[in-house]
Amino acid sequence: MTGKASAPGAGKGLALPQVPKIAVYLVGFIPAVWLFSAGIMDRLGADPMRVLEQELGEWALRFLVATLAITPLRQLFNINLLRYRRAIGLLSFYYAALHLTTYLVLDQGLDLAAIAADIVKRPYITIGMATFAILVPLAVTSNNASIRRMGGQAWARLHRLVYAAAIGAVLHYILVVKSWPPEPLVYAAIVALLLGYRLVRSMVKKAAPRRRPA
Amino acid sequence: MLIRRPSDIAPSEITPREVYLNRRQWMAGAAGLALAGALPFRLEAAPLTAAKSAFSTDEKPTSREDVTSYNNFYEFGTGKDDPAARAKSLKTSPWTVKVDGLVGKPAEFGIEDLIKSSALEERIYRMRCVEGWSMVIPWVGFPMADLVKRVEPLGSAKYVAFETAYRPEEMPGVQSVFPVLDWPYVEGLRLDEAMHPLTILAVGLYGETLPNQNGAPIRLVVPWKYGFKGIKSITRISFVEKQPETSWNKQAPDEYGFYANVNPNVDHPRWSQATERRIGEGGLFVKRRPTLPFNGYADQVASLYAGMDLRKFY
């Protein structure tokens, strides 16, 4: 499913105008730049630190969902965005790193004892940290050299960890809120759909093996 | 900006008491205030005359802007800015508060009569939210005990149950597909907690009637408890024998107890309660401050819970 990491985008599917990948990064970082500058200028409302922390986390989840959507978009709707997947995935990692940094530095003021207690005692922090830990090896190996060195199959196996990260991210979100506000549930439903699609597809494939088109 | 805000003017200088209690007449004056630069959402606010109180803290009050724009009032949505954006739809006049149950003199109070017949005080209290942030709010209100005495509770009355208005057509949050709480919002106090001099029914803040997002026209303020105990937009107060149900306790009994006293030593199961962020202090670089037992009111209220295991009765 995720095997063809660096497949050229032009070969198959809808003819989409190609934009340079750097543009994806530039656009992708707009929310972070906006949030930081709005925070510094005191334009994030009464509790700016919390807004920054939450928004960065939500953007990490949005980009994670976007990377998971790329395969179904190609398989179901013939829309091929594969060439941007690495950039989007890395954006998710960068936002997760900013989210974590905000928690460590601005929220907890680098109070190591409080942070350690949080990690041990608060399931949502434990899950959040574990999710970030999963994203690290994926980000580190998101380059052509790593694919060559590891071999495509091993690389693809490693990168299936993104499914665990997606589940971790939505659990982290659901556990941090009071009651059942709609936003985390909507993300949970989208992730369930995107992962469920893969599960169903792999089961169907096992039941009726088919030769891949060349 | 050098705009003179109405709160700088002593309420008594603007409008005589009899006049400002009459909303229709007051609205004419509001138009003038609006021209003078008052924000649009303050059109409904009327000035209140209130005596200073020895129960007030001398800590710096949180800005009016933050107090009235950062709210939890789930009837209008779960976002902190939802109430300020959406609570305008709540019609707070006419408004009655029904007081019933185990009392000698059950009554229905019109909000104007209740305000008129009460000795209003300004109470500047710390407010600690269960989510880990806090404010300092200059409430205007009257002791809950005053109301309790007026209805003459029977000896069998041990608890006081409160209920918020339930008006789906005026409250977008209660129409949500995912019901975040079991409506209407209900809260409760032990009778001695309700009678404690720190417990007030607030009808205003910053010298004016309550904005809708803060629980207009009348709400409970119990400063040593987490903010969710301060039930908003009250329509009913019942005196009962058994401990009443409370909304957040029904939603998650292991996370929100009936007592909900601020306690840095008893964590919420999902987050620490040891520290808090004071809203408006430091912006992005806000420093956490230690949370105090009973939100700093231990001297006055700890005796109410003598001998109780506060880990069990959280």
Coordinates of C-alpha atoms in Angstrom, one line a residue:
Chain A
M1 CA 0.0 0.0 0.0
T2 CA 2.7 2.4 0.9
G3 CA 5.4 0.7 -1.0
K4 CA 6.0 3.1 -3.7
A5 CA 7.4 6.0 -1.8
S6 CA 9.0 7.9 -4.6
A7 CA 6.8 7.0 -7.5
P8 CA 6.7 9.7 -10.1
G9 CA 3.5 11.7 -9.9
A10 CA 3.1 12.4 -13.6
G11 CA 2.7 8.8 -14.8
K12 CA -0.7 7.9 -13.7
G13 CA -4.0 9.5 -12.9
L14 CA -5.5 13.0 -13.2
A15 CA -3.3 15.5 -14.9
L16 CA -2.7 17.9 -12.0
P17 CA -0.6 21.0 -12.4
Q18 CA 2.8 20.3 -10.8
V19 CA 4.0 22.7 -8.2
P20 CA 7.5 22.6 -6.8
K21 CA 7.6 20.7 -3.5
I22 CA 9.2 23.6 -1.8
A23 CA 5.9 25.4 -2.3
V24 CA 4.2 22.8 -0.2
Y25 CA 6.6 23.5 2.7
L26 CA 6.2 27.3 2.3
V27 CA 2.4 27.1 2.3
G28 CA 2.5 24.5 5.1
F29 CA 4.5 26.7 7.4
I30 CA 2.1 29.7 7.0
P31 CA -0.1 28.6 10.0
A32 CA 2.9 28.2 12.3
V33 CA 4.4 31.6 11.3
W34 CA 0.9 33.2 11.7
L35 CA 0.3 31.6 15.1
F36 CA 3.7 32.5 16.5
S37 CA 3.5 36.1 15.3
A38 CA -0.1 36.5 16.5
G39 CA 0.9 35.0 19.8
I40 CA 3.8 37.5 20.2
M41 CA 1.5 40.4 19.3
D42 CA -1.1 39.2 21.8
R43 CA -3.7 38.5 19.2
L44 CA -4.6 34.9 20.3
G45 CA -7.2 35.8 22.9
A46 CA -7.2 35.5 26.6
D47 CA -5.1 32.3 26.8
P48 CA -2.6 32.6 23.9
M49 CA -0.3 29.8 25.0
R50 CA -3.1 27.3 25.1
V51 CA -4.3 28.4 21.6
L52 CA -0.8 28.1 20.2
E53 CA -0.3 24.7 21.8
Q54 CA -3.6 23.3 20.6
E55 CA -3.5 24.8 17.1
L56 CA 0.0 23.4 16.5
G57 CA -1.2 20.0 17.6
E58 CA -4.3 20.2 15.4
W59 CA -2.2 21.2 12.4
A60 CA 0.1 18.2 13.0
L61 CA -3.0 15.9 13.0
R62 CA -4.4 17.6 9.8
F63 CA -1.1 17.0 7.9
L64 CA -1.1 13.4 9.2
V65 CA -4.6 12.9 8.0
A66 CA -3.6 14.4 4.6
T67 CA -0.7 11.9 4.2
L68 CA -3.1 9.1 4.9
A69 CA -5.6 10.4 2.4
I70 CA -3.1 10.3 -0.5
T71 CA -3.3 6.6 -1.2
P72 CA -7.1 6.4 -1.2
L73 CA -7.3 9.5 -3.4
R74 CA -5.1 7.8 -5.9
Q75 CA -6.8 4.4 -5.8
L76 CA -10.4 5.5 -5.6
F77 CA -10.4 8.8 -7.4
N78 CA -7.4 8.6 -9.6
I79 CA -6.0 11.8 -8.1
N80 CA -2.3 11.4 -7.7
L81 CA -0.6 13.6 -5.1
L82 CA 2.1 11.0 -4.3
R83 CA 5.0 13.4 -5.0
Y84 CA 3.9 15.7 -2.2
R85 CA 3.4 13.0 0.4
R86 CA 6.8 13.2 1.9
A87 CA 6.6 17.0 2.3
I88 CA 3.1 16.7 3.9
G89 CA 4.3 13.9 6.2
L90 CA 7.3 15.9 7.2
L91 CA 5.1 18.9 7.9
S92 CA 3.1 16.8 10.2
F93 CA 6.3 15.9 12.1
Y94 CA 7.5 19.5 12.2
Y95 CA 4.1 20.6 13.6
A96 CA 4.2 17.8 16.2
A97 CA 7.7 18.9 17.2
L98 CA 6.5 22.5 17.6
H99 CA 3.5 21.3 19.5
L100 CA 5.7 19.3 21.9
T101 CA 8.2 22.2 22.2
T102 CA 5.3 24.6 23.1
Y103 CA 4.2 22.1 25.8
L104 CA 7.7 21.6 27.2
V105 CA 8.8 25.2 27.1
L106 CA 5.8 27.6 27.2
D107 CA 3.2 25.4 29.0
Q108 CA 5.4 23.6 31.5
G109 CA 8.3 26.1 31.6
L110 CA 10.8 23.2 31.3
D111 CA 9.8 22.0 34.8
L112 CA 11.3 18.6 34.3
A113 CA 9.7 17.1 37.4
A114 CA 6.2 18.2 36.3
I115 CA 6.9 16.9 32.8
A116 CA 8.1 13.5 34.0
A117 CA 5.0 13.2 36.3
D118 CA 2.8 14.1 33.4
I119 CA 4.4 11.5 31.1
V120 CA 4.0 8.8 33.8
K121 CA 0.6 9.7 35.2
R122 CA -1.4 11.3 32.3
P123 CA -2.4 8.8 29.7
Y124 CA -2.9 11.5 27.1
I125 CA 0.6 12.8 27.6
T126 CA 2.0 9.3 27.6
I127 CA 0.2 8.6 24.3
G128 CA 1.2 12.0 22.9
M129 CA 4.9 11.4 23.7
A130 CA 4.7 7.8 22.3
T131 CA 3.1 9.2 19.1
F132 CA 5.9 11.7 18.7
A133 CA 8.4 9.0 19.3
I134 CA 6.9 7.0 16.5
L135 CA 7.1 9.9 14.1
V136 CA 10.8 10.5 14.7
P137 CA 12.1 7.4 12.8
L138 CA 9.6 8.1 10.1
A139 CA 10.8 11.7 9.7
V140 CA 14.5 10.7 9.9
T141 CA 14.0 8.1 7.1
S142 CA 11.9 10.3 4.8
N143 CA 14.6 10.7 2.2
N144 CA 15.7 8.8 -0.9
A145 CA 19.0 7.8 0.7
S146 CA 17.2 5.9 3.5
I147 CA 14.9 4.1 1.0
R148 CA 18.0 3.0 -0.9
R149 CA 19.8 2.0 2.2
M150 CA 16.9 0.1 3.8
G151 CA 15.4 -1.3 0.7
G152 CA 11.9 -0.5 -0.4
Q153 CA 10.1 -3.3 1.5
A154 CA 11.8 -2.7 4.9
W155 CA 11.3 1.0 4.4
A156 CA 7.6 0.5 3.7
R157 CA 7.2 -1.8 6.7
L158 CA 8.7 0.9 8.9
H159 CA 6.5 3.6 7.5
R160 CA 3.4 1.6 8.3
L161 CA 4.0 2.9 11.8
V162 CA 2.2 6.0 10.6
Y163 CA -1.1 4.1 11.2
A164 CA -0.2 3.7 14.8
A165 CA 0.8 7.4 15.0
A166 CA -2.6 8.4 13.6
I167 CA -4.4 6.3 16.2
G168 CA -2.2 7.7 18.9
A169 CA -2.8 11.3 17.7
V170 CA -6.6 11.0 17.8
L171 CA -6.6 9.2 21.2
H172 CA -4.3 12.0 22.5
Y173 CA -6.9 14.5 21.3
I174 CA -9.9 12.7 22.6
L175 CA -8.3 12.2 26.1
V176 CA -7.3 15.8 26.6
V177 CA -10.8 17.4 26.1
K178 CA -13.7 17.5 28.6
S179 CA -16.9 15.7 27.6
W180 CA -17.3 14.9 23.9
P181 CA -16.9 18.0 21.8
P182 CA -17.3 17.3 18.1
E183 CA -13.8 18.1 16.7
P184 CA -11.7 15.2 18.1
L185 CA -14.5 12.8 17.2
V186 CA -14.6 14.1 13.6
Y187 CA -10.8 13.5 13.4
A188 CA -11.2 10.1 14.9
A189 CA -13.9 9.2 12.4
I190 CA -11.7 10.4 9.4
V191 CA -8.8 8.4 10.7
A192 CA -11.0 5.3 11.2
L193 CA -12.3 5.7 7.7
L194 CA -8.8 6.1 6.2
L195 CA -7.4 3.1 8.1
G196 CA -10.6 1.1 7.7
Y197 CA -10.3 1.5 3.9
R198 CA -6.8 0.0 3.9
L199 CA -7.9 -2.9 6.1
V200 CA -10.8 -3.7 3.9
R201 CA -8.7 -3.4 0.7
S202 CA -6.0 -5.7 2.1
M203 CA -8.6 -8.3 3.0
V204 CA -10.2 -8.1 -0.4
K205 CA -6.8 -8.4 -2.0
K206 CA -6.0 -11.5 0.1
A207 CA -9.3 -13.1 -0.8
A208 CA -8.8 -12.5 -4.6
P209 CA -5.1 -12.0 -5.4
R210 CA -4.7 -9.9 -8.6
R211 CA -1.7 -9.1 -10.6
R212 CA -0.6 -5.5 -10.2
P213 CA -0.9 -3.5 -13.3
A214 CA 2.5 -2.9 -14.7
Chain B
M1 CA -6.9 54.0 23.1
L2 CA -8.0 57.0 25.0
I3 CA -11.6 56.1 25.0
R4 CA -13.3 56.7 28.3
R5 CA -15.0 53.5 29.3
P6 CA -18.2 53.6 31.2
S7 CA -16.7 51.5 34.0
D8 CA -14.5 54.5 34.9
I9 CA -17.5 56.5 35.9
A10 CA -19.2 55.7 39.2
P11 CA -22.5 54.1 38.3
S12 CA -24.3 56.5 40.6
E13 CA -23.2 59.4 38.5
I14 CA -24.8 58.1 35.3
T15 CA -28.3 57.0 36.1
P16 CA -30.5 56.9 39.1
R17 CA -31.2 53.5 40.4
E18 CA -35.0 53.6 39.6
V19 CA -34.2 54.5 36.0
Y20 CA -31.5 52.0 35.2
L21 CA -33.6 49.2 36.5
N22 CA -36.1 50.1 33.9
R23 CA -34.5 48.5 30.8
R24 CA -36.6 50.4 28.2
Q25 CA -35.7 53.8 29.6
W26 CA -32.1 52.7 30.0
M27 CA -31.8 51.7 26.4
A28 CA -32.1 55.3 25.4
G29 CA -29.0 56.1 27.5
A30 CA -27.2 53.1 26.1
A31 CA -27.4 54.7 22.7
G32 CA -25.5 57.7 24.0
L33 CA -22.9 55.4 25.6
A34 CA -22.5 53.5 22.4
L35 CA -21.8 56.8 20.6
A36 CA -19.2 57.6 23.2
G37 CA -17.3 54.5 22.1
A38 CA -18.6 51.6 24.2
L39 CA -18.4 48.2 22.5
P40 CA -21.5 47.0 20.9
F41 CA -22.0 44.0 23.2
R42 CA -22.2 46.3 26.1
L43 CA -25.4 47.8 24.9
E44 CA -27.4 45.5 27.2
A45 CA -25.2 46.1 30.2
A46 CA -26.7 48.4 32.9
P47 CA -24.6 49.9 35.7
L48 CA -25.1 48.6 39.2
T49 CA -24.4 50.2 42.5
A50 CA -22.5 48.0 44.8
A51 CA -20.8 48.4 48.2
K52 CA -17.1 47.3 48.6
S53 CA -16.6 44.1 50.6
A54 CA -13.9 42.9 53.0
F55 CA -14.1 39.5 51.3
S56 CA -12.6 41.0 48.1
T57 CA -9.0 40.1 47.2
D58 CA -6.6 42.9 46.5
E59 CA -5.1 40.9 43.5
K60 CA -5.2 42.6 40.2
P61 CA -8.5 41.9 38.4
T62 CA -8.3 40.1 35.0
S63 CA -9.2 42.5 32.2
R64 CA -12.9 42.9 31.4
E65 CA -12.1 41.9 27.8
D66 CA -10.6 38.5 29.0
V67 CA -13.3 37.9 31.6
T68 CA -16.1 38.4 29.0
S69 CA -14.4 36.7 26.0
Y70 CA -12.9 33.5 27.5
N71 CA -15.8 31.5 28.9
N72 CA -17.0 28.0 29.4
F73 CA -20.8 28.0 28.8
Y74 CA -21.5 24.8 26.9
E75 CA -25.1 25.7 26.2
F76 CA -23.5 28.0 23.6
G77 CA -20.7 25.7 22.3
T78 CA -17.6 24.1 23.7
G79 CA -15.1 26.7 22.4
K80 CA -13.9 29.3 24.8
D81 CA -15.0 32.1 22.4
D82 CA -18.4 30.5 21.5
P83 CA -20.3 32.0 24.5
A84 CA -19.2 35.6 23.7
A85 CA -20.1 35.1 20.0
R86 CA -23.3 33.2 20.5
A87 CA -24.9 33.9 23.8
K88 CA -26.6 37.1 22.6
S89 CA -29.5 35.0 21.6
L90 CA -30.4 34.3 25.2
K91 CA -33.3 36.4 26.3
T92 CA -32.7 37.5 29.9
S93 CA -35.7 39.8 30.3
P94 CA -38.2 38.9 31.6
W95 CA -36.5 36.4 33.8
T96 CA -37.8 34.6 36.9
V97 CA -36.0 32.4 39.4
K98 CA -38.3 29.8 41.0
V99 CA -37.3 28.9 44.6
D100 CA -39.1 25.8 45.8
G101 CA -38.7 22.5 47.6
L102 CA -38.3 22.2 51.4
V103 CA -38.9 25.8 52.2
G104 CA -41.5 27.6 54.3
K105 CA -42.0 30.4 51.7
P106 CA -41.6 29.1 48.1
A107 CA -41.4 32.0 45.7
E108 CA -40.8 33.1 42.2
F109 CA -38.6 36.2 41.9
G110 CA -38.5 38.5 38.9
I111 CA -34.8 39.3 38.3
E112 CA -35.4 43.1 38.6
D113 CA -37.2 42.7 41.9
L114 CA -34.4 40.4 43.2
I115 CA -31.7 42.9 42.3
K116 CA -33.7 45.8 43.7
S117 CA -34.4 44.1 47.0
S118 CA -30.9 42.9 47.6
A119 CA -27.9 44.8 49.1
L120 CA -25.4 44.4 46.2
E121 CA -21.7 44.1 47.0
E122 CA -18.7 44.0 44.8
R123 CA -16.8 40.8 45.5
I124 CA -13.4 40.5 43.8
Y125 CA -12.7 36.8 43.8
R126 CA -10.2 34.4 42.4
M127 CA -11.8 32.0 39.9
R128 CA -10.0 28.7 39.3
C129 CA -11.2 26.6 36.4
V130 CA -10.9 22.8 36.6
E131 CA -8.9 23.0 33.3
G132 CA -6.0 24.7 35.1
W133 CA -6.4 28.4 34.4
S134 CA -7.6 31.2 36.7
M135 CA -8.8 34.7 36.7
V136 CA -9.6 37.4 39.2
I137 CA -13.1 38.7 38.7
P138 CA -14.9 41.7 40.2
W139 CA -18.4 40.3 40.7
V140 CA -21.4 42.2 41.8
G141 CA -23.9 40.2 43.7
F142 CA -25.5 39.4 47.0
P143 CA -24.9 36.7 49.6
M144 CA -26.7 33.4 48.7
A145 CA -27.5 33.3 52.5
D146 CA -29.8 36.4 52.1
L147 CA -31.9 34.5 49.6
V148 CA -31.9 31.3 51.7
K149 CA -33.2 33.3 54.7
R150 CA -36.0 34.9 52.7
V151 CA -37.5 31.5 51.7
E152 CA -37.1 30.0 55.2
P153 CA -35.8 26.5 54.6
L154 CA -37.3 23.7 56.6
G155 CA -35.2 21.6 59.0
S156 CA -35.3 18.7 56.5
A157 CA -33.5 20.8 53.8
K158 CA -29.9 19.7 53.6
Y159 CA -28.9 20.6 50.1
V160 CA -29.6 23.3 47.5
A161 CA -30.1 22.2 43.9
F162 CA -29.7 24.7 41.0
E163 CA -30.9 24.6 37.4
T164 CA -29.9 26.6 34.4
A165 CA -32.4 27.7 31.8
Y166 CA -33.0 25.1 29.0
R167 CA -34.0 26.9 25.8
P168 CA -32.8 25.0 22.7
E169 CA -34.1 27.8 20.4
E170 CA -31.9 30.3 22.2
M171 CA -29.0 28.0 23.0
P172 CA -27.2 26.6 19.9
G173 CA -25.0 24.3 22.1
V174 CA -27.8 22.2 23.4
Q175 CA -28.9 21.4 19.8
S176 CA -25.5 19.8 19.1
V177 CA -25.6 16.4 17.5
F178 CA -23.2 15.2 20.1
P179 CA -24.8 16.2 23.4
V180 CA -21.9 17.3 25.4
L181 CA -23.8 17.3 28.7
D182 CA -27.2 16.1 29.9
W183 CA -29.3 19.3 29.7
P184 CA -30.4 21.3 31.6
Y185 CA -27.2 22.1 33.5
V186 CA -27.7 21.3 37.2
E187 CA -25.5 22.0 40.2
G188 CA -25.7 21.7 43.9
L189 CA -24.3 22.8 47.3
R190 CA -24.7 21.5 50.8
L191 CA -26.9 24.0 52.7
D192 CA -24.0 25.1 54.9
E193 CA -21.9 25.8 51.8
A194 CA -24.8 27.8 50.3
M195 CA -25.1 29.8 53.5
H196 CA -21.4 30.5 53.8
P197 CA -20.7 34.3 53.5
L198 CA -18.3 33.8 50.6
T199 CA -21.1 32.2 48.5
I200 CA -22.9 34.8 46.3
L201 CA -25.4 35.0 43.6
A202 CA -23.8 37.3 41.1
V203 CA -25.9 39.6 38.9
G204 CA -23.0 41.7 37.5
L205 CA -19.3 42.1 37.0
Y206 CA -17.1 45.2 36.5
G207 CA -19.9 47.4 38.0
E208 CA -22.5 46.4 35.3
T209 CA -25.1 43.7 34.8
L210 CA -23.7 40.3 33.7
P211 CA -23.0 39.8 30.0
N212 CA -24.9 36.8 28.7
Q213 CA -21.7 34.8 28.2
N214 CA -20.9 35.1 31.9
G215 CA -24.3 33.7 33.0
A216 CA -26.8 36.5 32.8
P217 CA -28.9 37.5 34.5
I218 CA -28.0 35.6 37.7
R219 CA -25.4 33.0 38.5
L220 CA -23.7 31.3 41.4
V221 CA -20.2 32.1 42.5
V222 CA -18.5 29.8 45.0
P223 CA -14.8 31.0 45.0
W224 CA -13.2 28.1 46.7
K225 CA -14.6 25.6 44.2
Y226 CA -13.8 24.9 40.6
G227 CA -15.5 27.2 38.2
F228 CA -18.0 24.6 36.9
K229 CA -19.8 24.8 40.2
G230 CA -20.7 28.4 39.4
I231 CA -23.9 27.5 37.5
K232 CA -25.0 30.2 35.1
S233 CA -28.4 31.7 34.0
I234 CA -30.2 30.2 37.0
T235 CA -34.0 29.6 36.6
R236 CA -34.6 27.3 39.6
I237 CA -33.3 26.8 43.1
S238 CA -34.7 23.9 45.1
F239 CA -34.1 23.0 48.7
V240 CA -33.8 19.2 49.0
E241 CA -33.0 16.5 51.5
K242 CA -30.6 14.3 49.4
Q243 CA -27.4 15.3 47.6
P244 CA -28.6 16.5 44.2
E245 CA -27.2 15.4 40.9
T246 CA -24.6 17.7 39.3
S247 CA -24.0 17.9 35.5
W248 CA -20.3 17.2 35.3
N249 CA -20.5 14.5 37.9
K250 CA -23.1 12.8 35.8
Q251 CA -20.9 13.2 32.7
A252 CA -17.7 11.8 34.3
P253 CA -18.1 10.7 38.0
D254 CA -14.5 9.8 38.4
E255 CA -13.3 13.2 37.2
Y256 CA -15.7 15.7 38.7
G257 CA -17.0 15.3 42.2
F258 CA -20.0 16.9 44.0
Y259 CA -17.7 19.0 46.2
A260 CA -15.2 20.1 43.5
N261 CA -13.2 22.1 46.0
V262 CA -10.0 23.5 44.5
N263 CA -7.3 21.2 45.7
P264 CA -3.7 21.1 44.4
N265 CA -3.1 17.8 46.0
V266 CA -6.0 15.9 44.3
D267 CA -5.3 15.7 40.6
H268 CA -7.9 15.5 38.0
P269 CA -7.5 11.9 36.7
R270 CA -6.2 13.3 33.4
W271 CA -4.2 16.3 34.4
S272 CA -2.4 17.8 37.4
Q273 CA -4.1 20.5 39.6
A274 CA -0.9 21.5 41.3
T275 CA -0.5 24.7 39.2
E276 CA -2.5 27.2 37.2
R277 CA -2.1 29.8 34.5
R278 CA -3.5 33.2 35.5
I279 CA -5.2 34.6 32.4
G280 CA -3.8 37.9 31.1
E281 CA -0.5 37.4 32.9
G282 CA 2.5 37.1 30.5
G283 CA 0.6 36.3 27.3
L284 CA 2.4 33.6 25.3
F285 CA 5.0 33.3 28.1
V286 CA 2.6 32.9 31.0
K287 CA 4.3 31.4 34.1
R288 CA 2.4 28.8 36.0
R289 CA 1.7 29.7 39.6
P290 CA 1.0 27.2 42.4
T291 CA -2.7 26.5 43.1
L292 CA -3.7 27.0 46.7
P293 CA -5.9 24.7 48.7
F294 CA -9.5 25.9 48.5
N295 CA -8.3 28.4 46.0
G296 CA -6.7 30.5 48.8
Y297 CA -9.9 30.6 50.9
A298 CA -8.9 27.8 53.2
D299 CA -8.9 30.0 56.3
Q300 CA -12.6 30.8 55.8
V301 CA -13.9 27.4 54.5
A302 CA -11.7 24.5 55.4
S303 CA -13.7 24.0 58.6
L304 CA -16.7 23.1 56.5
Y305 CA -14.9 19.9 55.6
A306 CA -13.3 19.0 58.9
G307 CA -12.9 15.3 59.2
M308 CA -13.7 14.6 55.6
D309 CA -11.3 12.7 53.3
L310 CA -10.9 15.3 50.5
R311 CA -9.5 12.6 48.2
K312 CA -12.7 10.7 48.5
F313 CA -15.0 13.7 48.5
Y314 CA -13.3 15.5 45.6

